[in-house]
Amino acid sequence: MSNTVLTNARLFSGVDGAVIEGASLWWEEGVIRFAGPSGDLGGVPDGAWRIDLGGKFLMPGMTESHAHISYTNNGPTELDKTPVEEAMLHSVANARLMLGAGFTSAISFGSVHRIDVHLKQGIEQGHIPGPRLVASGRDVGATSSNADLHPDHARPQMEGLGMLVDGPWAVRRAVRILKKNGADIIKIFLDGEGLSDHAPPGQLTYTDEEVDAAVSEAHRRNMRVACHARSAAAVKQAVRFGVDVIGHANYLDDEAVDLLRRHRHRLAVGPAIAWEIEFLNHHDSLGFSREAVLDKGYEREVEATVDAVKRLRAAGVRVLPGGDYGLNITPHGTYANDLQYFVERFGMTSTEALLCATRDGGAVADPNGMVGTLEAGKHADMVVVDGDPVADIRILQDSARIAAVIKGGRIYQGLMDNNPYERQGAEALALAIGQANGAGAERTAGH
Ligand SMILES: [Zn+2]
């Protein structure tokens, strides 16, 4: 019944790096029926909507592979400081921003409270706009891990952020609680962070037995596992025990690269470099001197990551954009910055960065293979761009250039506006009551 045909598109299908000029895309009931050269289009039923894109760029919706939709643009040690009620309201807005920015899928790397699961339900039921969400729950971490943020003398309840669990059976129980609460993916901390003196990168915070318990329990219950692993030791632990999505992987040795290469078909790596780059840029606003930042190893970490990504790509390991947006220095809505980092820091072409964000991210987000490319049989998830991101990848950061986002055949526009529900002025009201071009609205002289 519901058939829509987009014509006159510059089509980047994401199947390979090609851009097809003068292309068409046809979807029916939210599923793509055809995407390719207009001359090959056939079989469209009478009564279909036809929309001329006027040569605009048409690409698959992107995947944010390390999402924290429930983070509220707080500082990195204040993730648990927002009341759940307020965090939920922010999360609704953040999900809208993520979709509006062209990210039609997201893999969560940890949610405060149970927000992700309920957010996902609201999105799927059509109550709120947002990406297809692989929902996570609270972080799983050991006592004195990076999830254990606060010293004992100032110990808050940590109600919403981390589940601090020690020992294989306690870890299994945490995974079971997350299963009961509806999570799709478990986020676990394997090592730490330069800012955490008690849990630096390279110091494993879980034993092998605990990681094995987390992953085997999650897989047994049909959930996946994402981890924080900065060091080669943590990455090797992740691969050996079957973690599915590895976050950071900043420092690699030969053995880690070889392990990743051998398991590359079942896993992916997301460097999530935005946090380090913005911390180096804005350390003052977080109360850190330049010396302190260098002392904590962040500059070295960025350099190491550039080298790690080169080695991962040479080994054929999928590297995904996304990561740690939702902090004060990496606010929600700026997710497309990651593609610029992939080009400028990691030396990819724009086309390669686009393929990472679409084809590769989509394949990891949806193991059923329904998203990430524009091909017959896949979900109609796409972005209409006013401009050419192949020529300049930064175009995707400009909300004015995101002409429309389409998810499952539903069309979204203006989601990046501060309040897309509100229209300004009498002209909007005239339009709303059916007066073409707002013709019924006129300004009168004041008195
Ligand atoms: Zn994260």
Coordinates of C-alpha atoms and ligand atoms in Angstrom, one line a residue:
M1 CA 0.0 0.0 0.0
S2 CA 2.5 2.6 1.2
N3 CA 5.0 3.0 -1.7
T4 CA 7.4 5.8 -1.9
V5 CA 10.0 6.4 -4.7
L6 CA 12.9 8.8 -4.4
T7 CA 14.3 9.9 -7.7
N8 CA 17.2 12.0 -9.0
A9 CA 19.4 11.0 -6.0
R10 CA 23.1 10.8 -5.7
L11 CA 23.1 7.3 -4.1
F12 CA 25.7 6.0 -1.7
S13 CA 24.3 2.6 -1.0
G14 CA 27.0 1.6 1.5
V15 CA 27.5 -1.8 -0.3
D16 CA 30.7 -0.4 -1.6
G17 CA 32.2 3.1 -1.9
A18 CA 30.5 4.0 -5.2
V19 CA 28.2 7.0 -5.7
I20 CA 25.5 6.4 -8.4
E21 CA 24.3 9.6 -10.1
G22 CA 20.7 9.8 -11.2
A23 CA 19.6 7.0 -8.9
S24 CA 16.2 6.0 -7.5
L25 CA 15.2 4.2 -4.3
W26 CA 11.8 2.6 -3.7
W27 CA 10.4 1.4 -0.4
E28 CA 7.2 -0.2 0.5
E29 CA 5.9 -0.5 4.1
G30 CA 9.3 0.5 5.5
V31 CA 11.3 -2.0 3.5
I32 CA 13.5 -1.1 0.5
R33 CA 12.3 -2.7 -2.7
F34 CA 14.9 -1.2 -5.0
A35 CA 18.0 1.0 -4.8
G36 CA 20.1 1.7 -7.9
P37 CA 20.2 3.5 -11.3
S38 CA 16.9 4.9 -12.2
G39 CA 16.9 3.1 -15.6
D40 CA 16.7 -0.2 -13.7
L41 CA 13.7 0.7 -11.6
G42 CA 10.6 -1.2 -12.5
G43 CA 7.4 -2.7 -11.0
V44 CA 6.4 0.4 -8.9
P45 CA 2.6 0.2 -8.4
D46 CA 0.3 3.0 -9.5
G47 CA -0.4 5.5 -6.8
A48 CA 3.1 5.5 -5.4
W49 CA 4.5 8.7 -4.0
R50 CA 7.3 10.0 -6.2
I51 CA 9.7 12.6 -4.8
D52 CA 12.5 14.2 -6.8
L53 CA 15.5 14.7 -4.6
G54 CA 17.0 17.3 -7.0
G55 CA 20.5 15.6 -6.9
K56 CA 20.8 15.4 -3.1
F57 CA 23.0 12.8 -1.5
L58 CA 21.2 9.7 -0.3
M59 CA 23.0 7.5 2.2
P60 CA 22.2 4.7 4.7
G61 CA 21.4 5.8 8.2
M62 CA 24.5 5.7 10.4
T63 CA 25.1 3.6 13.6
E64 CA 26.4 5.2 16.8
S65 CA 28.3 2.2 18.1
H66 CA 29.1 3.4 21.6
A67 CA 26.0 5.3 22.7
H68 CA 25.2 6.7 26.2
I69 CA 21.8 8.2 25.4
S70 CA 20.9 8.5 29.1
Y71 CA 24.0 10.6 29.9
T72 CA 23.0 14.2 30.4
N73 CA 26.1 16.2 29.3
N74 CA 27.6 16.0 32.8
G75 CA 31.3 15.9 33.6
P76 CA 33.0 12.5 33.4
T77 CA 32.8 11.9 37.2
E78 CA 29.3 13.2 37.5
L79 CA 27.5 10.6 35.4
D80 CA 25.4 9.5 38.4
K81 CA 24.5 13.0 39.6
T82 CA 21.3 13.6 37.7
P83 CA 18.1 12.4 39.2
V84 CA 16.5 9.6 37.2
E85 CA 13.4 11.6 36.5
E86 CA 15.5 14.4 34.9
A87 CA 17.8 11.9 33.1
M88 CA 14.8 10.3 31.5
L89 CA 13.5 13.6 30.2
H90 CA 17.0 14.4 28.8
S91 CA 17.2 10.9 27.3
V92 CA 14.0 11.5 25.3
A93 CA 15.6 14.6 23.8
N94 CA 18.9 12.9 23.3
A95 CA 17.3 10.0 21.4
R96 CA 15.6 12.6 19.1
L97 CA 18.9 14.4 18.5
M98 CA 20.6 11.2 17.7
L99 CA 18.0 10.3 15.0
G100 CA 18.0 13.9 13.8
A101 CA 21.8 13.7 13.3
G102 CA 21.3 10.8 10.9
F103 CA 22.0 7.9 13.3
T104 CA 19.2 5.5 12.8
S105 CA 20.8 2.7 14.9
A106 CA 22.7 2.8 18.2
I107 CA 24.6 0.2 20.3
S108 CA 24.4 1.3 23.9
F109 CA 27.6 1.1 26.0
G110 CA 25.8 1.6 29.3
S111 CA 22.7 3.3 30.6
V112 CA 22.0 4.9 33.9
H113 CA 19.1 3.2 35.8
R114 CA 16.9 1.2 33.3
I115 CA 16.4 4.2 31.0
D116 CA 17.7 2.5 27.8
V117 CA 15.1 -0.3 27.9
H118 CA 12.2 2.0 28.5
L119 CA 13.5 4.5 25.9
K120 CA 13.7 1.7 23.4
Q121 CA 10.1 0.7 24.1
G122 CA 8.9 4.2 23.6
I123 CA 10.8 4.5 20.3
E124 CA 9.5 1.1 19.0
Q125 CA 5.9 2.0 20.0
G126 CA 6.2 5.3 18.1
H127 CA 5.7 7.5 21.1
I128 CA 9.1 9.3 20.7
P129 CA 11.6 9.6 17.9
G130 CA 14.9 7.8 18.2
P131 CA 17.3 5.3 16.7
R132 CA 16.9 1.5 16.7
L133 CA 18.5 0.9 20.0
V134 CA 20.5 -2.1 21.2
A135 CA 19.7 -1.4 24.9
S136 CA 22.1 -1.7 27.7
G137 CA 21.6 -1.5 31.5
R138 CA 23.9 -0.3 34.3
D139 CA 27.6 -0.9 33.9
V140 CA 29.0 -4.0 35.4
G141 CA 32.3 -3.5 37.2
A142 CA 34.4 -4.8 40.1
T143 CA 35.0 -3.0 43.4
S144 CA 37.8 -0.5 42.6
S145 CA 37.2 -0.7 38.9
N146 CA 36.6 2.3 36.7
A147 CA 32.8 1.8 37.4
D148 CA 33.6 2.4 41.1
L149 CA 34.0 6.1 40.7
H150 CA 33.9 7.6 44.2
P151 CA 36.2 7.1 47.2
D152 CA 34.8 5.3 50.2
H153 CA 34.8 8.5 52.3
A154 CA 32.3 10.0 49.9
R155 CA 30.5 6.9 48.9
P156 CA 27.1 7.7 47.4
Q157 CA 24.6 5.0 46.6
M158 CA 25.7 4.8 43.0
E159 CA 22.1 3.9 42.5
G160 CA 21.9 4.4 38.8
L161 CA 25.3 4.0 37.2
G162 CA 27.5 1.0 38.1
M163 CA 26.6 -2.4 39.5
L164 CA 29.7 -3.2 41.6
V165 CA 30.0 -7.0 41.7
D166 CA 32.9 -9.3 42.6
G167 CA 33.3 -12.9 42.0
P168 CA 31.9 -15.1 39.2
W169 CA 28.5 -15.8 40.8
A170 CA 27.9 -12.2 41.7
V171 CA 28.8 -11.3 38.2
R172 CA 26.4 -13.9 36.8
R173 CA 23.7 -12.5 39.1
A174 CA 24.2 -9.0 37.8
V175 CA 23.9 -10.2 34.2
R176 CA 20.7 -12.1 35.2
I177 CA 19.3 -8.9 36.8
L178 CA 20.0 -7.0 33.6
K179 CA 18.4 -9.8 31.6
K180 CA 15.3 -9.5 33.8
N181 CA 15.3 -5.7 33.2
G182 CA 15.3 -6.1 29.5
A183 CA 18.9 -5.3 28.4
D184 CA 20.1 -6.5 25.0
I185 CA 23.8 -5.9 25.7
I186 CA 25.9 -6.0 28.9
K187 CA 28.6 -3.3 29.5
I188 CA 31.5 -4.5 31.5
F189 CA 34.8 -2.8 32.6
L190 CA 37.9 -4.8 32.0
D191 CA 40.5 -2.1 32.7
G192 CA 40.3 1.6 33.5
E193 CA 41.0 5.2 32.7
G194 CA 43.8 7.7 33.0
L195 CA 41.7 9.8 35.3
S196 CA 41.1 6.9 37.7
D197 CA 44.2 6.7 39.9
H198 CA 42.8 3.4 41.4
A199 CA 42.0 1.8 38.0
P200 CA 44.4 3.0 35.3
P201 CA 44.5 1.5 31.7
G202 CA 46.4 -1.8 31.7
Q203 CA 45.4 -2.9 35.2
L204 CA 42.8 -5.6 34.8
T205 CA 39.9 -5.1 37.2
Y206 CA 38.3 -8.5 36.7
T207 CA 39.9 -11.9 36.8
D208 CA 39.5 -14.3 33.8
E209 CA 36.9 -16.2 35.8
E210 CA 34.7 -13.1 36.3
V211 CA 34.9 -12.1 32.6
D212 CA 34.1 -15.7 31.6
A213 CA 31.1 -15.7 33.9
A214 CA 29.8 -12.4 32.5
V215 CA 30.2 -13.3 28.8
S216 CA 29.0 -16.9 29.1
E217 CA 26.0 -15.9 31.2
A218 CA 25.1 -13.1 28.7
H219 CA 25.5 -15.3 25.7
R220 CA 23.5 -18.1 27.3
R221 CA 20.7 -15.6 27.9
N222 CA 20.8 -14.3 24.3
M223 CA 22.5 -11.0 25.2
R224 CA 25.7 -9.6 23.8
V225 CA 28.6 -8.0 25.7
A226 CA 30.4 -4.7 25.2
C227 CA 33.5 -3.8 27.2
H228 CA 35.8 -0.9 28.2
A229 CA 39.3 -2.2 27.3
R230 CA 42.1 0.3 26.8
S231 CA 45.1 -1.9 27.1
A232 CA 46.4 -4.8 25.1
A233 CA 46.0 -7.0 28.2
A234 CA 42.3 -6.0 28.5
V235 CA 41.7 -6.4 24.8
K236 CA 43.2 -9.9 24.9
Q237 CA 41.0 -10.8 27.8
A238 CA 38.0 -9.5 25.9
V239 CA 38.7 -11.5 22.8
R240 CA 39.6 -14.8 24.7
F241 CA 36.3 -14.8 26.6
G242 CA 34.1 -13.8 23.7
V243 CA 33.2 -10.1 24.1
D244 CA 31.3 -8.9 21.1
V245 CA 32.0 -5.2 20.9
I246 CA 35.3 -3.9 22.2
G247 CA 35.4 -0.2 23.2
H248 CA 38.7 1.8 23.0
A249 CA 41.5 -0.7 22.3
N250 CA 44.0 2.2 22.4
Y251 CA 47.1 0.2 23.2
L252 CA 47.7 -3.0 21.2
D253 CA 50.6 -5.4 20.9
D254 CA 51.2 -8.1 18.2
E255 CA 49.4 -10.8 20.1
A256 CA 46.3 -8.6 20.6
V257 CA 46.2 -7.6 16.9
D258 CA 46.5 -11.3 15.9
L259 CA 43.7 -12.4 18.3
L260 CA 41.5 -9.6 16.9
R261 CA 42.3 -10.6 13.4
R262 CA 41.4 -14.2 14.0
H263 CA 38.1 -13.3 15.6
R264 CA 37.3 -10.4 13.3
H265 CA 34.1 -11.9 11.8
R266 CA 32.4 -12.0 15.2
L267 CA 33.6 -8.8 16.8
A268 CA 34.2 -5.1 16.2
V269 CA 36.2 -2.4 17.8
G270 CA 35.1 1.2 18.5
P271 CA 38.0 3.5 19.4
A272 CA 35.6 6.2 20.9
I273 CA 38.4 8.8 20.5
A274 CA 36.1 11.9 21.0
W275 CA 36.5 11.9 24.7
E276 CA 40.3 12.0 24.7
I277 CA 40.5 14.6 21.9
E278 CA 38.0 16.9 23.6
F279 CA 39.6 16.4 27.0
L280 CA 42.9 17.5 25.5
N281 CA 41.1 20.5 24.1
H282 CA 39.1 21.5 27.1
H283 CA 40.9 20.2 30.2
D284 CA 40.8 23.6 31.8
S285 CA 37.0 23.6 32.0
L286 CA 37.2 20.2 33.8
G287 CA 39.7 21.6 36.2
F288 CA 42.8 19.9 34.9
S289 CA 46.1 21.6 33.9
R290 CA 47.9 20.8 30.7
E291 CA 50.6 19.1 32.9
A292 CA 48.0 16.9 34.6
V293 CA 46.5 15.8 31.3
L294 CA 49.9 14.8 29.9
D295 CA 50.7 13.1 33.2
K296 CA 47.5 11.1 33.0
G297 CA 48.7 9.9 29.6
Y298 CA 45.9 11.3 27.3
E299 CA 48.1 12.7 24.6
R300 CA 50.1 9.4 24.4
E301 CA 46.7 7.6 24.3
V302 CA 45.6 9.5 21.2
E303 CA 48.9 8.8 19.5
A304 CA 48.7 5.1 20.5
T305 CA 45.1 4.9 19.1
V306 CA 46.2 6.3 15.7
D307 CA 48.7 3.4 15.5
A308 CA 46.2 0.9 16.9
V309 CA 43.6 1.8 14.3
K310 CA 46.1 1.5 11.5
R311 CA 47.0 -2.0 12.6
L312 CA 43.4 -3.0 13.0
R313 CA 42.5 -1.9 9.5
A314 CA 45.5 -3.8 8.1
A315 CA 44.2 -6.8 9.9
G316 CA 40.7 -6.4 8.5
V317 CA 39.1 -5.8 11.9
R318 CA 36.0 -3.6 11.7
V319 CA 36.5 -0.2 13.3
L320 CA 33.3 1.7 14.2
P321 CA 32.7 5.4 14.8
G322 CA 30.9 6.5 17.9
G323 CA 31.7 6.9 21.5
D324 CA 31.2 8.7 24.7
Y325 CA 28.9 11.5 23.4
G326 CA 26.8 12.8 26.2
L327 CA 29.5 14.4 28.4
N328 CA 29.9 18.1 28.9
I329 CA 32.8 18.2 26.5
T330 CA 31.2 15.8 24.0
P331 CA 27.6 16.9 24.0
H332 CA 24.7 15.0 22.5
G333 CA 24.0 15.9 18.9
T334 CA 27.7 16.1 17.9
Y335 CA 28.0 12.4 17.1
A336 CA 29.1 13.0 13.4
N337 CA 32.3 14.6 14.7
D338 CA 33.6 11.0 14.9
L339 CA 33.7 10.6 11.2
Q340 CA 35.9 13.7 11.0
Y341 CA 38.2 12.1 13.5
F342 CA 38.3 8.9 11.4
V343 CA 39.4 11.0 8.4
E344 CA 41.7 13.5 10.1
R345 CA 43.2 11.4 12.8
F346 CA 43.1 7.8 11.4
G347 CA 43.8 8.8 7.8
M348 CA 40.7 7.3 6.2
T349 CA 39.1 8.7 3.1
S350 CA 35.6 10.1 3.6
T351 CA 34.2 7.1 1.8
E352 CA 36.0 4.7 4.2
A353 CA 34.6 6.6 7.2
L354 CA 31.1 6.5 5.7
L355 CA 31.4 2.7 5.2
C356 CA 32.5 2.3 8.8
A357 CA 29.5 4.4 10.0
T358 CA 26.9 2.7 7.8
R359 CA 27.8 -0.8 6.5
D360 CA 30.0 -1.9 9.3
G361 CA 28.2 -0.3 12.2
G362 CA 24.9 -1.6 10.8
A363 CA 26.1 -5.1 10.6
V364 CA 27.1 -5.0 14.2
A365 CA 24.0 -3.2 15.5
D366 CA 21.7 -5.7 13.7
P367 CA 23.0 -9.2 13.4
N368 CA 20.0 -10.0 11.2
G369 CA 21.5 -7.8 8.5
M370 CA 18.6 -5.5 8.1
V371 CA 20.4 -2.1 8.4
G372 CA 23.5 -0.3 7.3
T373 CA 23.2 -0.5 3.5
L374 CA 20.5 0.6 1.0
E375 CA 19.6 -2.6 -0.7
A376 CA 16.3 -4.5 -1.5
G377 CA 15.0 -6.3 1.5
K378 CA 16.5 -4.0 4.2
H379 CA 14.8 -1.5 6.4
A380 CA 14.3 1.9 4.8
D381 CA 16.7 3.7 7.1
M382 CA 18.5 6.6 5.3
V383 CA 19.6 10.2 5.4
V384 CA 19.1 12.8 2.7
V385 CA 22.0 15.2 2.7
D386 CA 22.1 18.6 1.2
G387 CA 25.8 18.5 0.1
D388 CA 28.5 15.9 -0.5
P389 CA 30.0 14.2 2.5
V390 CA 32.4 12.4 0.2
A391 CA 34.0 15.8 -0.6
D392 CA 33.7 17.1 2.9
I393 CA 32.8 14.7 5.8
R394 CA 32.2 17.6 8.1
I395 CA 28.9 18.4 6.2
L396 CA 27.3 15.7 8.3
Q397 CA 27.8 17.8 11.5
D398 CA 25.7 20.6 10.1
S399 CA 22.0 20.0 11.0
A400 CA 21.0 22.4 8.2
R401 CA 22.5 19.9 5.7
I402 CA 20.6 17.0 7.1
A403 CA 17.5 17.5 4.8
A404 CA 15.6 14.5 6.2
V405 CA 16.2 11.3 8.1
I406 CA 14.1 8.3 7.2
K407 CA 13.7 5.3 9.5
G408 CA 11.6 2.3 8.6
G409 CA 10.0 4.5 5.9
R410 CA 8.9 7.2 8.4
I411 CA 10.2 10.6 7.5
Y412 CA 11.7 12.9 10.2
Q413 CA 12.7 16.5 9.7
G414 CA 13.9 19.2 12.0
L415 CA 14.6 16.9 14.9
M416 CA 17.8 18.8 15.8
D417 CA 15.7 22.0 16.5
N418 CA 15.6 22.8 20.2
N419 CA 11.9 22.2 20.3
P420 CA 10.6 20.7 17.0
Y421 CA 7.1 20.6 18.3
E422 CA 6.8 24.3 18.6
R423 CA 6.3 26.6 15.6
Q424 CA 6.9 30.3 15.9
G425 CA 4.5 33.0 14.9
A426 CA 1.0 33.6 13.4
E427 CA 2.1 32.4 10.0
A428 CA 2.6 28.9 11.5
L429 CA -1.0 29.0 12.9
A430 CA -2.3 30.1 9.5
L431 CA -0.6 27.2 7.9
A432 CA -1.9 24.8 10.5
I433 CA -5.5 25.8 9.8
G434 CA -5.0 25.3 6.1
Q435 CA -4.3 28.7 4.7
A436 CA -1.8 28.1 1.9
N437 CA 1.6 29.8 2.5
G438 CA 0.3 31.3 5.6
A439 CA -1.6 33.8 3.5
G440 CA -4.2 34.6 6.2
A441 CA -1.5 35.9 8.5
E442 CA -0.7 39.6 8.1
R443 CA 1.2 42.0 10.2
T444 CA -0.6 45.2 11.2
A445 CA 0.9 48.4 12.3
G446 CA 1.2 48.9 16.0
H447 CA -0.6 51.8 17.7
Ligands
ZN1 ZN 31.5 4.9 27.2

